[in-house]
mmCIF file of C-alpha atoms in Angstrom:
data_model
loop_
_atom_site.group_PDB
_atom_site.id
_atom_site.type_symbol
_atom_site.label_atom_id
_atom_site.label_comp_id
_atom_site.label_asym_id
_atom_site.label_seq_id
_atom_site.Cartn_x
_atom_site.Cartn_y
_atom_site.Cartn_z
ATOM 1 C CA UNK H 1292 -16.851 46.006 -28.418
ATOM 2 C CA UNK H 1293 -15.401 44.792 -25.108
ATOM 3 C CA UNK H 1294 -13.894 41.317 -24.880
ATOM 4 C CA UNK H 1295 -14.950 38.983 -22.144
ATOM 5 C CA UNK H 1296 -12.341 37.518 -19.848
ATOM 6 C CA UNK H 1297 -12.799 33.853 -18.970
ATOM 7 C CA UNK H 1298 -13.898 33.462 -15.359
ATOM 8 C CA UNK H 1299 -11.055 32.745 -12.962
ATOM 9 C CA UNK H 1300 -11.327 29.734 -10.693
ATOM 10 C CA UNK H 1301 -9.569 31.478 -7.803
ATOM 11 C CA UNK H 1302 -11.541 31.031 -4.624
ATOM 12 C CA UNK H 1303 -13.811 28.300 -5.919
ATOM 13 C CA UNK H 1304 -14.431 25.439 -3.572
ATOM 14 C CA UNK H 1305 -12.732 22.732 -5.638
ATOM 15 C CA UNK H 1306 -9.581 24.765 -6.268
ATOM 16 C CA UNK H 1307 -7.749 24.928 -2.960
ATOM 17 C CA UNK H 1308 -4.127 25.207 -3.934
ATOM 18 C CA UNK H 1309 -1.704 26.857 -1.569
ATOM 19 C CA UNK H 1310 1.619 28.466 -2.137
ATOM 20 C CA UNK H 1311 4.053 28.348 0.759
ATOM 21 C CA UNK H 1312 4.957 31.752 2.169
ATOM 22 C CA UNK H 1313 8.321 33.245 1.365
ATOM 23 C CA UNK H 1314 10.325 34.146 -1.705
ATOM 24 C CA UNK H 1315 9.810 32.267 -4.884
ATOM 25 C CA UNK H 1316 8.583 32.719 -8.380
ATOM 26 C CA UNK H 1317 5.265 34.506 -8.768
ATOM 27 C CA UNK H 1318 2.236 32.280 -9.361
ATOM 28 C CA UNK H 1319 1.991 31.158 -12.960
ATOM 29 C CA UNK H 1320 5.705 31.790 -13.680
ATOM 30 C CA UNK H 1321 7.352 29.090 -15.766
ATOM 31 C CA UNK H 1322 10.209 27.269 -14.051
ATOM 32 C CA UNK H 1323 12.667 25.280 -16.142
ATOM 33 C CA UNK H 1324 12.749 21.660 -15.048
ATOM 34 C CA UNK H 1325 15.706 19.372 -15.660
ATOM 35 C CA UNK H 1326 15.138 16.806 -18.387
ATOM 36 C CA UNK H 1327 14.443 13.285 -17.249
ATOM 37 C CA UNK H 1328 15.538 10.386 -19.402
ATOM 38 C CA UNK H 1329 13.093 7.501 -19.387
ATOM 39 C CA UNK H 1330 13.659 4.288 -21.275
ATOM 40 C CA UNK H 1331 10.768 2.496 -22.912
ATOM 41 C CA UNK H 1332 10.790 -0.423 -20.471
ATOM 42 C CA UNK H 1333 10.516 2.030 -17.547
ATOM 43 C CA UNK H 1334 7.268 3.550 -18.793
ATOM 44 C CA UNK H 1335 4.214 2.635 -16.730
ATOM 45 C CA UNK H 1336 1.742 0.422 -18.494
ATOM 46 C CA UNK H 1337 -1.385 2.302 -19.481
ATOM 47 C CA UNK H 1338 -4.726 0.799 -18.488
ATOM 48 C CA UNK H 1339 -7.356 0.344 -21.141
ATOM 49 C CA UNK H 1340 -9.966 3.123 -21.283
ATOM 50 C CA UNK H 1341 -12.841 2.483 -18.933
ATOM 51 C CA UNK H 1342 -10.818 0.325 -16.517
ATOM 52 C CA UNK H 1343 -9.894 1.361 -13.006
ATOM 53 C CA UNK H 1344 -6.287 2.027 -12.160
ATOM 54 C CA UNK H 1345 -4.952 -0.943 -10.165
ATOM 55 C CA UNK H 1346 -3.602 -0.298 -6.710
ATOM 56 C CA UNK H 1347 0.100 -1.011 -6.809
ATOM 57 C CA UNK H 1348 1.550 -2.998 -3.966
ATOM 58 C CA UNK H 1349 4.907 -1.286 -4.280
ATOM 59 C CA UNK H 1350 4.676 2.449 -4.903
ATOM 60 C CA UNK H 1351 6.418 4.101 -7.827
ATOM 61 C CA UNK H 1352 8.555 6.267 -5.515
ATOM 62 C CA UNK H 1353 10.319 3.148 -4.205
ATOM 63 C CA UNK H 1354 13.577 2.626 -6.057
ATOM 64 C CA UNK H 1355 13.817 -1.012 -7.095
ATOM 65 C CA UNK H 1356 17.020 -2.774 -6.229
ATOM 66 C CA UNK H 1357 19.001 -4.730 -8.824
ATOM 67 C CA UNK H 1358 17.751 -8.287 -9.242
ATOM 68 C CA UNK H 1359 20.657 -10.549 -8.349
ATOM 69 C CA UNK H 1360 20.216 -14.256 -8.866
ATOM 70 C CA UNK H 1361 18.914 -15.666 -5.576
ATOM 71 C CA UNK H 1362 21.257 -17.823 -3.500
ATOM 72 C CA UNK H 1363 18.960 -20.832 -3.737
ATOM 73 C CA UNK H 1364 19.332 -20.920 -7.531
ATOM 74 C CA UNK H 1365 23.103 -20.450 -7.649
ATOM 75 C CA UNK H 1366 24.560 -23.175 -5.478
ATOM 76 C CA UNK H 1367 22.669 -23.617 -2.263
ATOM 77 C CA UNK H 1368 20.081 -26.060 -3.656
ATOM 78 C CA UNK H 1369 21.462 -27.836 -6.749
ATOM 79 C CA UNK H 1370 19.569 -30.755 -8.319
ATOM 80 C CA UNK H 1371 18.770 -33.514 -5.822
ATOM 81 C CA UNK H 1372 21.006 -36.558 -6.209
ATOM 82 C CA UNK H 1373 19.970 -38.851 -3.335
ATOM 83 C CA UNK H 1374 17.056 -39.771 -1.140
ATOM 84 C CA UNK H 1375 18.805 -38.238 1.859
ATOM 85 C CA UNK H 1376 19.266 -34.944 0.040
ATOM 86 C CA UNK H 1377 15.596 -35.064 -1.015
ATOM 87 C CA UNK H 1378 14.577 -35.407 2.645
ATOM 88 C CA UNK H 1379 16.691 -32.362 3.568
ATOM 89 C CA UNK H 1380 15.094 -30.292 0.791
ATOM 90 C CA UNK H 1381 11.619 -31.403 1.892
ATOM 91 C CA UNK H 1382 12.395 -30.426 5.497
ATOM 92 C CA UNK H 1383 13.560 -26.949 4.420
ATOM 93 C CA UNK H 1384 10.425 -26.619 2.289
ATOM 94 C CA UNK H 1385 8.124 -27.524 5.204
ATOM 95 C CA UNK H 1386 9.944 -25.193 7.579
ATOM 96 C CA UNK H 1387 9.825 -22.162 5.304
ATOM 97 C CA UNK H 1388 6.362 -22.840 3.886
ATOM 98 C CA UNK H 1389 4.781 -22.036 7.256
ATOM 99 C CA UNK H 1390 6.734 -18.738 7.422
ATOM 100 C CA UNK H 1391 5.614 -17.933 3.868
ATOM 101 C CA UNK H 1392 1.928 -18.597 4.649
ATOM 102 C CA UNK H 1393 2.036 -16.446 7.787
ATOM 103 C CA UNK H 1394 3.781 -13.587 5.980
ATOM 104 C CA UNK H 1395 1.453 -13.834 2.990
ATOM 105 C CA UNK H 1396 -1.634 -13.657 5.220
ATOM 106 C CA UNK H 1397 -0.250 -10.612 7.054
ATOM 107 C CA UNK H 1398 0.537 -8.833 3.758
ATOM 108 C CA UNK H 1399 -2.875 -9.616 2.246
ATOM 109 C CA UNK H 1400 -4.575 -8.193 5.304
ATOM 110 C CA UNK H 1401 -2.474 -5.012 5.213
ATOM 111 C CA UNK H 1402 -3.000 -4.582 1.459
ATOM 112 C CA UNK H 1403 -6.758 -5.036 1.824
ATOM 113 C CA UNK H 1404 -6.844 -2.342 4.521
ATOM 114 C CA UNK H 1405 -4.786 -0.001 2.334
ATOM 115 C CA UNK H 1406 -7.123 -0.596 -0.612
ATOM 116 C CA UNK H 1407 -10.177 0.105 1.549
ATOM 117 C CA UNK H 1408 -8.600 3.298 2.853
ATOM 118 C CA UNK H 1409 -7.671 4.442 -0.650
ATOM 119 C CA UNK H 1410 -11.211 3.776 -1.893
ATOM 120 C CA UNK H 1411 -12.600 5.757 1.032
ATOM 121 C CA UNK H 1412 -10.199 8.658 0.445
ATOM 122 C CA UNK H 1413 -10.958 8.851 -3.276
ATOM 123 C CA UNK H 1414 -14.710 8.832 -2.627
ATOM 124 C CA UNK H 1415 -14.591 11.853 -0.284
ATOM 125 C CA UNK H 1416 -16.269 15.012 -1.584
ATOM 126 C CA UNK H 1417 -14.013 17.967 -2.410
ATOM 127 C CA UNK H 1418 -12.999 20.023 0.636
ATOM 128 C CA UNK H 1419 -15.127 23.092 1.404
ATOM 129 C CA UNK H 1420 -12.513 25.011 3.359
ATOM 130 C CA UNK H 1421 -8.790 25.419 3.647
ATOM 131 C CA UNK H 1422 -8.802 23.520 6.952
ATOM 132 C CA UNK H 1423 -10.606 20.556 5.351
ATOM 133 C CA UNK H 1424 -8.085 20.601 2.497
ATOM 134 C CA UNK H 1425 -5.196 20.553 4.971
ATOM 135 C CA UNK H 1426 -6.713 17.633 6.878
ATOM 136 C CA UNK H 1427 -7.286 15.702 3.650
ATOM 137 C CA UNK H 1428 -3.703 16.362 2.532
ATOM 138 C CA UNK H 1429 -2.384 15.154 5.894
ATOM 139 C CA UNK H 1430 -4.448 11.950 5.669
ATOM 140 C CA UNK H 1431 -3.162 11.298 2.125
ATOM 141 C CA UNK H 1432 0.439 11.812 3.326
ATOM 142 C CA UNK H 1433 -0.100 9.308 6.140
ATOM 143 C CA UNK H 1434 -1.621 6.853 3.665
ATOM 144 C CA UNK H 1435 1.414 7.175 1.370
ATOM 145 C CA UNK H 1436 3.741 6.803 4.366
ATOM 146 C CA UNK H 1437 2.057 3.505 5.271
ATOM 147 C CA UNK H 1438 2.267 2.236 1.688
ATOM 148 C CA UNK H 1439 5.959 3.106 1.424
ATOM 149 C CA UNK H 1440 6.940 1.996 4.920
ATOM 150 C CA UNK H 1441 10.338 0.237 4.712
ATOM 151 C CA UNK H 1442 9.175 -2.536 7.047
ATOM 152 C CA UNK H 1443 6.147 -3.239 4.862
ATOM 153 C CA UNK H 1444 8.277 -3.215 1.696
ATOM 154 C CA UNK H 1445 10.829 -5.545 3.326
ATOM 155 C CA UNK H 1446 8.064 -7.999 4.213
ATOM 156 C CA UNK H 1447 6.867 -7.926 0.598
ATOM 157 C CA UNK H 1448 10.412 -8.607 -0.612
ATOM 158 C CA UNK H 1449 10.833 -11.471 1.886
ATOM 159 C CA UNK H 1450 7.524 -12.968 0.771
ATOM 160 C CA UNK H 1451 8.618 -12.858 -2.902
ATOM 161 C CA UNK H 1452 11.976 -14.416 -1.964
ATOM 162 C CA UNK H 1453 10.330 -17.249 -0.029
ATOM 163 C CA UNK H 1454 7.867 -17.906 -2.835
ATOM 164 C CA UNK H 1455 10.719 -18.224 -5.334
ATOM 165 C CA UNK H 1456 12.739 -20.422 -3.002
ATOM 166 C CA UNK H 1457 9.791 -22.718 -2.317
ATOM 167 C CA UNK H 1458 9.094 -23.045 -6.044
ATOM 168 C CA UNK H 1459 12.756 -23.896 -6.643
ATOM 169 C CA UNK H 1460 12.816 -26.530 -3.881
ATOM 170 C CA UNK H 1461 9.573 -28.060 -5.109
ATOM 171 C CA UNK H 1462 10.867 -28.210 -8.691
ATOM 172 C CA UNK H 1463 14.142 -29.865 -7.583
ATOM 173 C CA UNK H 1464 12.240 -32.460 -5.546
ATOM 174 C CA UNK H 1465 9.811 -33.159 -8.417
ATOM 175 C CA UNK H 1466 12.676 -33.555 -10.922
ATOM 176 C CA UNK H 1467 14.315 -36.073 -8.601
ATOM 177 C CA UNK H 1468 11.044 -37.945 -8.113
ATOM 178 C CA UNK H 1469 10.403 -38.032 -11.878
ATOM 179 C CA UNK H 1470 13.944 -39.352 -12.517
ATOM 180 C CA UNK H 1471 13.482 -42.028 -9.862
ATOM 181 C CA UNK H 1472 10.106 -43.042 -11.319
ATOM 182 C CA UNK H 1473 11.417 -43.287 -14.875
ATOM 183 C CA UNK H 1474 14.488 -45.324 -13.799
ATOM 184 C CA UNK H 1475 12.303 -47.825 -11.986
ATOM 185 C CA UNK H 1476 9.795 -48.177 -14.839
ATOM 186 C CA UNK H 1477 9.842 -50.940 -17.406
ATOM 187 C CA UNK H 1478 8.686 -50.074 -20.925
ATOM 188 C CA UNK H 1479 7.720 -52.659 -23.591
#
């Protein structure tokens, strides 16, 4: 009794995988890959079943830099000790708040466009020819290039820095104001 071979997917419309020309292992050959050590806190969080994968603002390929303590927390803006110092902190806050708002609006707009483009790309039907597959691959590469653009990532980092600095300044001013209010209050 002859055995039936499972049908091969080669040449089907949805399976357009290419192998670059030239020497290399034959298709299907197993290549040993170096082991990668991953610590538990580096593992990506897994979404609950049935939920959509969130679009990350900073791609996984981007190597995060160490998180040094920001200059504004170390010594640049210690607790406020006088009304004059409070006025200086408030002036810095007002000056950098406008930069933060402008940068935040620009980033939100860019992220919304990237999300729309990603939704459009994921909703495209599978390519019907090799040329369509190549075009789709090129568009995906351009999309990834935009998401990982160093200028875009620097703007995101600057926005996070400003947000932290503004929070710090606001907290220092509020602590000073609360101390001043409690010193001037009379309790019975």
